[in-house]
Coordinates of C-alpha atoms and ligand atoms in Angstrom, one line a residue:
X6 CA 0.0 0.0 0.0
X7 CA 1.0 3.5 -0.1
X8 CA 3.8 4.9 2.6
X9 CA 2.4 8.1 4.4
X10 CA 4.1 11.4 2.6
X11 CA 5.3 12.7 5.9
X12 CA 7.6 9.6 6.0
X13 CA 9.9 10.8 3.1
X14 CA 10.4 14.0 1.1
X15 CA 11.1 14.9 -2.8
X16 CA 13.8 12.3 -3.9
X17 CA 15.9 15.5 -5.5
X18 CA 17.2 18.8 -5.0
X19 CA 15.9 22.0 -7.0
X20 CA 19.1 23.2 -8.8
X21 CA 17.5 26.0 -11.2
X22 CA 14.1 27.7 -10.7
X23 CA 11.8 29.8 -12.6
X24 CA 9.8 33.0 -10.9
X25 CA 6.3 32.9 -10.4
X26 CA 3.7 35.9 -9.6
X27 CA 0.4 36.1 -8.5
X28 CA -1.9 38.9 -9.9
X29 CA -4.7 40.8 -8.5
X30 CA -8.1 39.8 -8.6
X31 CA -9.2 42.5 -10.4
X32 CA -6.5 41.9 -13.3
X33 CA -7.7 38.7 -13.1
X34 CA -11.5 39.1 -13.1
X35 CA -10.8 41.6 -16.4
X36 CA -8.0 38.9 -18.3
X37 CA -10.4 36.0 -17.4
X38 CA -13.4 38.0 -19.5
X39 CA -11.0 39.2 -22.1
X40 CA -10.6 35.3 -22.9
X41 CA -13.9 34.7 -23.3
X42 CA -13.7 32.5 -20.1
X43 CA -11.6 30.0 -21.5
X44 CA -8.3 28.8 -19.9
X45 CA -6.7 28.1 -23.2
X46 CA -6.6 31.9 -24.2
X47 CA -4.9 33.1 -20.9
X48 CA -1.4 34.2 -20.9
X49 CA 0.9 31.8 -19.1
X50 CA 2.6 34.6 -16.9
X51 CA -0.8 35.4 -15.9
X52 CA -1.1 31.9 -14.5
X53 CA -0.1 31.9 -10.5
X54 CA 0.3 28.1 -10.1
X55 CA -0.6 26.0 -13.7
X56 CA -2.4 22.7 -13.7
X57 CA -3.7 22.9 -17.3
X58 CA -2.2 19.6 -18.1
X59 CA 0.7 17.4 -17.4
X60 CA 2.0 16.9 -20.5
X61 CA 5.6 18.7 -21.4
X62 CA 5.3 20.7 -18.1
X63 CA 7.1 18.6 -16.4
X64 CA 10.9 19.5 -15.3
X65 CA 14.0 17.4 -16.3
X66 CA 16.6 16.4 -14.6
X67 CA 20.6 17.2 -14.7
X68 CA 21.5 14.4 -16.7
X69 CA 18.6 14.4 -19.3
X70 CA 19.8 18.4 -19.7
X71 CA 23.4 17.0 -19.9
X72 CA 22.4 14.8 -22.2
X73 CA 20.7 17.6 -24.6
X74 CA 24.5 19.3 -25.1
X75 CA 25.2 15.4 -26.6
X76 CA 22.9 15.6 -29.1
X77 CA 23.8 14.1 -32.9
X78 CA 22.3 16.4 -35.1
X79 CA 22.4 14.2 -38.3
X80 CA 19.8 14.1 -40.3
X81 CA 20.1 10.3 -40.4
X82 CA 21.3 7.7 -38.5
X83 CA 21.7 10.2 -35.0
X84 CA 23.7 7.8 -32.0
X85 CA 20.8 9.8 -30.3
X86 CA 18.5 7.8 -31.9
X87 CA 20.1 4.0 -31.6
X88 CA 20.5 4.7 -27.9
X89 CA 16.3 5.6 -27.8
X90 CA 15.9 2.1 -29.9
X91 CA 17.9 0.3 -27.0
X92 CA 16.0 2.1 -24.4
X93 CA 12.9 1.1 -25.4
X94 CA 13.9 -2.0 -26.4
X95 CA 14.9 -2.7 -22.4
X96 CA 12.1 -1.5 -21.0
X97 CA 8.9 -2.4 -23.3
X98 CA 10.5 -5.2 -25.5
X99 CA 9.6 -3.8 -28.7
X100 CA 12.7 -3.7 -31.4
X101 CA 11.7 -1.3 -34.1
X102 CA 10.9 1.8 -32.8
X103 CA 9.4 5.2 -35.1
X104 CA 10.1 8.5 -33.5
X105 CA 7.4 11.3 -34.1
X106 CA 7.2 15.1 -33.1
X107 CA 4.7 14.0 -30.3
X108 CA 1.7 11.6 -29.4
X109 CA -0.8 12.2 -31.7
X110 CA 1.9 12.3 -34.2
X111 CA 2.5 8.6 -33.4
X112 CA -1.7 8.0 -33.2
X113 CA -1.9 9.7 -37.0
X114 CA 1.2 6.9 -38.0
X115 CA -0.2 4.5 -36.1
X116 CA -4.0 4.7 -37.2
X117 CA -3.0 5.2 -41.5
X118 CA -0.7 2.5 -40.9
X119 CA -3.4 -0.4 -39.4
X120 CA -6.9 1.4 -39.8
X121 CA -9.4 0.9 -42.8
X122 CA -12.5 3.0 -43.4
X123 CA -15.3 1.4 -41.7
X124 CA -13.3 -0.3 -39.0
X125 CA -14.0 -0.3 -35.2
X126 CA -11.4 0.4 -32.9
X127 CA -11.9 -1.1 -29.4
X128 CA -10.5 0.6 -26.3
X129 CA -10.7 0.5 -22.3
X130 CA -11.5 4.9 -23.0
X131 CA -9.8 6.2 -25.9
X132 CA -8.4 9.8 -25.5
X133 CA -9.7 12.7 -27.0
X134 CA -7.0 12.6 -30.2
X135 CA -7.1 8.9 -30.8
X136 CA -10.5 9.5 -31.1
X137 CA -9.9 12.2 -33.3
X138 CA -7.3 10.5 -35.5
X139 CA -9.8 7.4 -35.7
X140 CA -12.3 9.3 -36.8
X141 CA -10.4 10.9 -39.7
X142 CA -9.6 7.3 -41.3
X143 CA -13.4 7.4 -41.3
X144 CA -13.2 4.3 -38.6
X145 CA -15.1 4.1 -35.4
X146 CA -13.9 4.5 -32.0
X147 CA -15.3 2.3 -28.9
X148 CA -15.0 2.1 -25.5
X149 CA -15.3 -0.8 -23.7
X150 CA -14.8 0.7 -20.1
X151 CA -16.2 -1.4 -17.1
X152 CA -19.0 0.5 -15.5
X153 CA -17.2 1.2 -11.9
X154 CA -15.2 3.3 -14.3
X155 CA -18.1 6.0 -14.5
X156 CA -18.8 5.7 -11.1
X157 CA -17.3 8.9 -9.7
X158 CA -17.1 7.8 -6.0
X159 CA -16.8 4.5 -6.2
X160 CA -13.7 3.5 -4.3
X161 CA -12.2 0.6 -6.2
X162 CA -8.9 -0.1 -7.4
X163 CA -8.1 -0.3 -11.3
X164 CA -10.9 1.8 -12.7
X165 CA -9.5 2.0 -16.1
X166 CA -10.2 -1.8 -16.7
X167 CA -12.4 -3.3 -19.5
X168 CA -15.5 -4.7 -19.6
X169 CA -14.1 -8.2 -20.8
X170 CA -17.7 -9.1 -22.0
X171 CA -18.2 -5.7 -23.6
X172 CA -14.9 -6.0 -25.7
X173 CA -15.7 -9.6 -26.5
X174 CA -19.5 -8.8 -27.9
X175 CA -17.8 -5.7 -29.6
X176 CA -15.5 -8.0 -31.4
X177 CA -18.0 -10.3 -32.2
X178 CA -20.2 -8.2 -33.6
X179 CA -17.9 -6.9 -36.6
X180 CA -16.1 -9.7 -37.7
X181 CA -13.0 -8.6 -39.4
X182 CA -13.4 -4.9 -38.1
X183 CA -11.0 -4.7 -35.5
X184 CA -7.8 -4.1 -36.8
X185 CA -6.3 -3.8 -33.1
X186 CA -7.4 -3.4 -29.3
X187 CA -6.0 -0.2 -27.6
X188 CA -5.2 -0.5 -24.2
X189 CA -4.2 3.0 -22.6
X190 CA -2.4 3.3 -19.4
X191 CA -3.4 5.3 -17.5
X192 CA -6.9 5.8 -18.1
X193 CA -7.1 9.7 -18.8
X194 CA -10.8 10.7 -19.2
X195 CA -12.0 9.4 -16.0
X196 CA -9.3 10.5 -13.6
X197 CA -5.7 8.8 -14.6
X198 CA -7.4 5.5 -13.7
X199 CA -5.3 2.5 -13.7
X200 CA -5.4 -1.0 -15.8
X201 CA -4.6 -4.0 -13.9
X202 CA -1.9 -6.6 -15.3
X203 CA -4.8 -9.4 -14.8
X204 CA -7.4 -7.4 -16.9
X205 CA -4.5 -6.8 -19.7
X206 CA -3.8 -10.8 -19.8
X207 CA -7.3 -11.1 -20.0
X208 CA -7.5 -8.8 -22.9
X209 CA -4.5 -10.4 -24.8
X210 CA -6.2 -13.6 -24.6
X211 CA -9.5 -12.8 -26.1
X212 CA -7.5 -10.8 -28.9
X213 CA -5.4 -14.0 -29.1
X214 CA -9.0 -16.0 -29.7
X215 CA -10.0 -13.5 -32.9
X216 CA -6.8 -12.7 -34.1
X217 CA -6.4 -9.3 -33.4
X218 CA -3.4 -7.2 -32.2
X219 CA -3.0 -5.4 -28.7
X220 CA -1.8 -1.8 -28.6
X221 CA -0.5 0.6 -26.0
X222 CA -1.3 4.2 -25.8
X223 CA 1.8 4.3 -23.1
X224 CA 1.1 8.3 -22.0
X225 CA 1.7 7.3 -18.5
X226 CA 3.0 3.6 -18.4
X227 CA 5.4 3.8 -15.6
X228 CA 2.5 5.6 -12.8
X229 CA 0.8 2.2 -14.5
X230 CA 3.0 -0.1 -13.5
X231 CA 3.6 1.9 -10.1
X232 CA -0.1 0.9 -9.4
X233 CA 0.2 -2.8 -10.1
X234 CA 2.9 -3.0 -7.4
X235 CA 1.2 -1.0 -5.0
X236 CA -2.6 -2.7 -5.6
X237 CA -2.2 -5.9 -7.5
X238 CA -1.4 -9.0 -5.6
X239 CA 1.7 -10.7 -6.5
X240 CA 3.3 -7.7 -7.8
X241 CA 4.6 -6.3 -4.2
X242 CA 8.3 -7.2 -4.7
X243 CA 8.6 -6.9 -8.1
X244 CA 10.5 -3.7 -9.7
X245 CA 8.9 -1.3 -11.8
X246 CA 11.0 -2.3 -14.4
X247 CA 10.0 -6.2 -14.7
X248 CA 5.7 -4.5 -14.3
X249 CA 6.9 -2.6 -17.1
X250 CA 8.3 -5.7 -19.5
X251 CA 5.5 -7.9 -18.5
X252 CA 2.5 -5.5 -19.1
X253 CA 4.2 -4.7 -22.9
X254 CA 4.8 -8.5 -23.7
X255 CA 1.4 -8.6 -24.1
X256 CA 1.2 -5.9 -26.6
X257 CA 2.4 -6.0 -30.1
X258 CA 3.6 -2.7 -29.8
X259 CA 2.6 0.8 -28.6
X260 CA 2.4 4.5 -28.9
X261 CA 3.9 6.9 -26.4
X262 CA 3.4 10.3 -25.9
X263 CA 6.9 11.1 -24.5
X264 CA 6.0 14.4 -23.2
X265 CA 4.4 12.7 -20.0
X266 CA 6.4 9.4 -18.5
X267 CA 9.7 10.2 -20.7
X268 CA 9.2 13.4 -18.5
X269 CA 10.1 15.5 -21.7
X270 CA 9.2 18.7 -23.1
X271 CA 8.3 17.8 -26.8
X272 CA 9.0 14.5 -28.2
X273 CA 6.9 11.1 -28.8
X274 CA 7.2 7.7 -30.5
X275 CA 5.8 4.5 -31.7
X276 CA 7.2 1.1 -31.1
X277 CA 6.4 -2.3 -33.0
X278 CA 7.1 -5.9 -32.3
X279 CA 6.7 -7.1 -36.0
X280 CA 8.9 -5.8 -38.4
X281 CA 5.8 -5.5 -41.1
X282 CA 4.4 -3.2 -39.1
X283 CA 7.5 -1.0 -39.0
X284 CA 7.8 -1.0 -42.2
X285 CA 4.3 0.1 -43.1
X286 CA 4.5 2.3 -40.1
X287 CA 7.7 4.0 -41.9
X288 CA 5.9 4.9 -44.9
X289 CA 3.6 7.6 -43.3
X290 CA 6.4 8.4 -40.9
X291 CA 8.4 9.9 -43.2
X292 CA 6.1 12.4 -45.0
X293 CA 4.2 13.7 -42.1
X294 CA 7.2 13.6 -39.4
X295 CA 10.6 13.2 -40.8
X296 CA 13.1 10.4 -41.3
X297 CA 13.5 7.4 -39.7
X298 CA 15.9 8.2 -37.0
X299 CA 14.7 11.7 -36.0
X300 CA 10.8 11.9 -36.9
X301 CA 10.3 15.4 -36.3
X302 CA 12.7 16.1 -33.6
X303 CA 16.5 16.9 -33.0
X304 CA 18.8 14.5 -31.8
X305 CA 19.0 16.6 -28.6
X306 CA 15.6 15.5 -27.7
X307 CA 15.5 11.9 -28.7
X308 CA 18.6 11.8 -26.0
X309 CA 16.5 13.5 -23.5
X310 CA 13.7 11.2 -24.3
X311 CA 15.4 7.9 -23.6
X312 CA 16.8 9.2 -20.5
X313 CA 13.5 10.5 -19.2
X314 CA 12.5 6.5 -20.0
X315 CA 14.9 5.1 -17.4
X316 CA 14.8 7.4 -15.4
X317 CA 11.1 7.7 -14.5
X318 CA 11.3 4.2 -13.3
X319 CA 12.7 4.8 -10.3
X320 CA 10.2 3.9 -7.7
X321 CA 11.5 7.0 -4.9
X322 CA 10.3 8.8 -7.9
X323 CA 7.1 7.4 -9.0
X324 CA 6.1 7.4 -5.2
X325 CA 6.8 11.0 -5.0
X326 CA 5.1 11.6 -7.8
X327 CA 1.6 10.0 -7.2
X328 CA 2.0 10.8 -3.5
X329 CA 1.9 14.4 -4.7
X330 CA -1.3 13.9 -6.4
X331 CA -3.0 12.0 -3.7
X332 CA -1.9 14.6 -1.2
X333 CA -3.9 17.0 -2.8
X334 CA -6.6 14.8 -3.7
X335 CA -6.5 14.1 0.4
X336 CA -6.5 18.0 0.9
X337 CA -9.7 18.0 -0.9
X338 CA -11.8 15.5 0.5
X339 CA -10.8 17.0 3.9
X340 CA -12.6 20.3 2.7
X341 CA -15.5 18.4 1.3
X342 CA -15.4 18.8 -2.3
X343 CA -16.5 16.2 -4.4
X344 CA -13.6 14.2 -6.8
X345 CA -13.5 11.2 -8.4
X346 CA -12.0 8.6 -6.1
X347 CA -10.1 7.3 -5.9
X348 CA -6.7 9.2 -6.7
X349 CA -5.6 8.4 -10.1
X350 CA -1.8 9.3 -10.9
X351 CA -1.5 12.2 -12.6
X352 CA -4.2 14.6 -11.1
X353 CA -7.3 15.5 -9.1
X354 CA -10.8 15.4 -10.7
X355 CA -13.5 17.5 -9.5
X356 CA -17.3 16.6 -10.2
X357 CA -18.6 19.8 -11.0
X358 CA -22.0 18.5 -10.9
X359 CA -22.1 17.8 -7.8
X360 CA -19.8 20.6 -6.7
X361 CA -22.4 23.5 -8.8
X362 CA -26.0 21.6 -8.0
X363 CA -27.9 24.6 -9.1
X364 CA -25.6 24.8 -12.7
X365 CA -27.8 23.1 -15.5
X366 CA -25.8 21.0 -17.9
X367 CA -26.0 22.9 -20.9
X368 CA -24.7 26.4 -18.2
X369 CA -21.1 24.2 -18.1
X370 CA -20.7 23.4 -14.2
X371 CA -16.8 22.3 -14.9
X372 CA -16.3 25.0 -17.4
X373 CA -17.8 27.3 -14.9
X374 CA -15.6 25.5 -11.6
X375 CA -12.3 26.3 -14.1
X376 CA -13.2 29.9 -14.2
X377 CA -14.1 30.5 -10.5
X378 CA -11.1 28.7 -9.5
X379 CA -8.5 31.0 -11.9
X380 CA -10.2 34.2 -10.4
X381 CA -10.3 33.0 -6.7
X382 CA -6.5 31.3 -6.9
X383 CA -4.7 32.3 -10.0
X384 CA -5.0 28.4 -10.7
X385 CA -5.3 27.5 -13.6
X386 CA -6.9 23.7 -14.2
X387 CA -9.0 22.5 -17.4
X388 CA -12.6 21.0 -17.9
X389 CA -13.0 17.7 -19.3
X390 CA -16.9 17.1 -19.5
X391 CA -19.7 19.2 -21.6
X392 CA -17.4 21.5 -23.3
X393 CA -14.9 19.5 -24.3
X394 CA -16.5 16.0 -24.6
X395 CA -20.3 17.7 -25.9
X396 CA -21.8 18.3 -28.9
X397 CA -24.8 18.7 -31.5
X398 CA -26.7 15.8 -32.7
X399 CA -25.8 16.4 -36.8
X400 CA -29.6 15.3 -37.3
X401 CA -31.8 16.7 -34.7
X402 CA -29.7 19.0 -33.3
X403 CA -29.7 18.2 -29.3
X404 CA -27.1 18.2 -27.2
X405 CA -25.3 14.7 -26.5
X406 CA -23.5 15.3 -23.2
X407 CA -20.7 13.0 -21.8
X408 CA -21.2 10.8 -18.7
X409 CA -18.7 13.1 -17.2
X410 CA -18.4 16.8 -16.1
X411 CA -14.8 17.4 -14.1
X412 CA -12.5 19.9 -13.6
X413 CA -9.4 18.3 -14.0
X414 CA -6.4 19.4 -11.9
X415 CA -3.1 17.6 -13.6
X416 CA 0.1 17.8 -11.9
X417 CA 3.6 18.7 -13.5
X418 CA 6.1 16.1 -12.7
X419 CA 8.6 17.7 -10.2
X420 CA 8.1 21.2 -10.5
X421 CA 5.6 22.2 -7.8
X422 CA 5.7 21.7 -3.8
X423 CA 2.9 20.7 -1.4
X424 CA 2.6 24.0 -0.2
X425 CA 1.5 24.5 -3.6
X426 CA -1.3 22.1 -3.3
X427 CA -2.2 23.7 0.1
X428 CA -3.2 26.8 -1.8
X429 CA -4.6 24.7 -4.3
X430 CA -7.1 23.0 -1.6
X431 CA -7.7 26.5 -0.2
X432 CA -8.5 28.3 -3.0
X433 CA -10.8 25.6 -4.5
X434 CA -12.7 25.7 -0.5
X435 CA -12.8 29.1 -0.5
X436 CA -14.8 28.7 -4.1
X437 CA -17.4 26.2 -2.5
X438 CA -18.1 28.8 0.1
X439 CA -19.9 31.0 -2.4
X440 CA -20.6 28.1 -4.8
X441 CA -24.5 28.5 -4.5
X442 CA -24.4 32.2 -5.6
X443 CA -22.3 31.3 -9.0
X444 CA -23.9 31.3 -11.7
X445 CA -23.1 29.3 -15.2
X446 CA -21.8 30.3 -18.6
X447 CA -23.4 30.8 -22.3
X448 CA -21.8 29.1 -25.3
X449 CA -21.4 32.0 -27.7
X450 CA -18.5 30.2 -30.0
X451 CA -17.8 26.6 -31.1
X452 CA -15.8 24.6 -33.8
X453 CA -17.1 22.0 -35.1
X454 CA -14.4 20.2 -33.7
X455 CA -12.3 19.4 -30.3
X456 CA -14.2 22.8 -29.6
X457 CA -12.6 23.3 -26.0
X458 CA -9.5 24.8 -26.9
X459 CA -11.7 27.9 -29.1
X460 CA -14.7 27.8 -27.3
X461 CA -16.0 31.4 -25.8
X462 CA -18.4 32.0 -23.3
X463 CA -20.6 35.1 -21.5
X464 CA -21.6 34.9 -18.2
X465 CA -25.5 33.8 -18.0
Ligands
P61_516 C1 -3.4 15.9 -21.5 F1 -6.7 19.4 -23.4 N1 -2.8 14.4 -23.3 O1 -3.8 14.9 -20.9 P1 0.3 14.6 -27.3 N2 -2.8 9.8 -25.3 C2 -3.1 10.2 -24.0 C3 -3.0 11.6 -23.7 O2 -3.3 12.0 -22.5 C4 -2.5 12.5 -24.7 C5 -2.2 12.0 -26.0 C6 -2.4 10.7 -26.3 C7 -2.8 15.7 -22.9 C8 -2.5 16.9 -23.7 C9 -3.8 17.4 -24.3 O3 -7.7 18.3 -25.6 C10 -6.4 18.0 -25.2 O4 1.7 14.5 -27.0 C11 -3.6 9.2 -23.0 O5 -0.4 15.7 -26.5 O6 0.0 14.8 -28.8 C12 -2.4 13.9 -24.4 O7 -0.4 13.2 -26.9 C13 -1.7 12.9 -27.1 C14 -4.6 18.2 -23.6 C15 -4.3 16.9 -25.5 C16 -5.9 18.5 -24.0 C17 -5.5 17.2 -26.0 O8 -3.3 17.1 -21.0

């Protein structure tokens, strides 16, 4: 189980820092409206403490920086390169690896390489760009959650697993559709959910029945694997690194958006077990990201990359890391605010719904949590529910909401402090204090689609 956080303290020392600043509420109140009440059109520096997303916000470490001055700037065949191959090769077991610029890069490689009009691709919860990038090969995304993943407070362990029986009926219903299972660790929609090693077995076998390959979508494979070993029985003494080779071996291969467990700024990849798949894989590599041994990056981040790899399975790390996230998560619950339990690993999920009783569905209670919480904290966190999961029905024109409506919270690896997340707690408290006198937001702009990031609102 988990070891309390007062017990041990951040496995490194902070050797360079950037300055932060908090602004006025008033300059606040004024930017906030200027953006149309949406996150994504706020100025960084206007951002007091920034949990927007974990992904390329993290900090690196002295010897992935040392190993940017060693980068091979050829434009092929890069030593940076060979030692990322041997990397991943160690850790996930895959030999033929295809760099790209970052993870949808790999999903838009990944998806013309394997994907065929009308196919069905079958997931535990696909993210919001697989989804995307399925779509666009004119092939249909499913999810084959189990239902105690929806469940918001239900307290059990390994939300993110399949419905076994979902994903076998799925497959059975579209014979020949499935070009590949998707298995992504951790679950991101519904709170950074993990996937236990007995529900991945299970899956490989009933792909094994049908035929069918087993993909990663790796984002966060190493706070993955930290779960097994902390929740999964018979995994207690084993290392992160032998969680890590056994839950790939029963992949054929995986994508990895590098710029959240290769603890990275920019960088991603795809790696194959099957050297047909490489090579197909190669042929939409090169036109949309680059050669072969670079794919849309320089050989100064490829080297960073495969250190951030090794280096993230360090288990004084990874317990850091997630015991970061839980303190807050623990902070919260203390101050009675509803979040999705329990703790995931790489941030802290509101339910606005039940946090904004009074907010109907189509006034945006998470949008309208994000907004409140910037203005009260200079905090900035994102919504994942109407706004960025909604949209029209293209025949009657109705809303289709998500199960969902959070405010998610996502941490930066190693560049905040807990007395970071103590303002965090407070700020969000100090919002449910008034939370019955706020009132919701109007839609006045959306694109057709991933309409989140352009959206604009008024105050209703
Ligand atoms: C995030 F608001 N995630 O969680 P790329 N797979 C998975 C991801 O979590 C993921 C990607 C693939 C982000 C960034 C983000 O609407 C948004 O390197 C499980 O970002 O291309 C990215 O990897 C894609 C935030 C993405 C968003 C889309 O914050």
């Amino acid at each position: 189980m988990f070891r309390p956080r007062d017990e041990y303290a951040e496995p490194f020392r902070i050797k360079m820092v950037e300055m932060i600043k908090m602004t006025d509420r008033p300059t606040r109140e004024r930017l906030i409206r200027e953006a149309g009440y949406n996150v994504f059109f706020l100025p960084s520096e206007a951002v007091y403490i920034d949990l927007l997303t974990d992904s390329g916000t993290s900090a690196m470490s002295d010897y992935q920086w040392a190993g940017m001055m060693q980068g091979d700037e050829a434009y092929a065949g890069s030593r940076n390169y060979f030692n990322l191959k041997e990397t991943v090769k160690d850790i996930m077991g895959y030999e033929y690896v295809v760099p790209t610029h970052q993870g949808r890069g790999a999903e838009h490689v990944l998806m013309n390489t394997l994907v065929k009009p009308g196919d069905r691709v079958l997931g535990n919860m696909h993210f919001d760009t697989t989804e995307g990038h399925i779509l666009l090969r004119g092939a249909e995304p499913v999810n084959c959650l189990a239902e105690a993943g929806y469940r918001v407070s239900e307290e059990s362990d390994f939300k993110g697993n399949f419905d076994l029986d979902k994903l076998e009926a799925e497959i059975k219903k579209c014979p020949g559709k499935v070009p590949f299972i998707l298995i992504t660790v951790t679950c991101n929609n519904n709170g950074g959910q993990p996937v236990s090693m007995a529900n991945i077995r299970a899956v490989r076998e009933i792909a094994d029945r049908y035929g069918i390959r087993v993909f990663f979508d790796a984002a966060r494979f190493a706070e993955n694997c930290y779960f097994i070993k902390q929740l999964e029985p018979g995994y207690e003494s084993k290392t992160i690194e032998e969680i890590a080779r056994e839950m790939f071996s029963y992949g054929d291969g995986c994508t990895m958006s590098a710029k959240k467990d290769a603890l990275v700024n920019i960088g991603g990849f795809l790696a194959f077990r099957r050297e047909e798949d490489f090579r197909k894989a190669v042929q939409w590599q090169i036109p949309f990201e680059g050669f072969i041994t670079y794919g849309g990056l320089a050989g100064r981040d490829l080297e960073a990359m495969a250190r951030g790899l090794r280096e993230v399975l360090n288990l004084d790390y990874l317990e850091d890391r997630i015991g970061q996230v839980r303190y807050l998560g623990d902070l919260l619950v203390k101050a009675g605010i509803p979040i999705v339990r329990p703790v995931g690993g790489h941030g802290v999920y509101v339910d606005a719904r039940e946090f904004f009783p009074h907010i109907p569905r189509d006034q945006f209670p998470a949008q309208t949590l994000v907004v409140e919480l910037y203005i009260e904290g200079g905090i900035r966190g994102v919504e994942l529910g109407g706004c960025a999961f909604g949209r029209k029905d293209p025949v009657t024109g109705e809303d289709i909401w998500p199960e969902l409506e959070l405010l998610r919270l996502a941490i930066p690896r190693r560049v905040y402090t807990d007395r970071h997340m103590n303002l965090v707690a407070r700020a969000l408290a100090r919002v449910k204090e008034r939370a019955s006198s706020v009132r919701g937001l109007k839609l006045t702009y959306q694109a057709p689609v991933l309409r989140h990031f352009t959206a604009r609102f008024e105050r209703v």
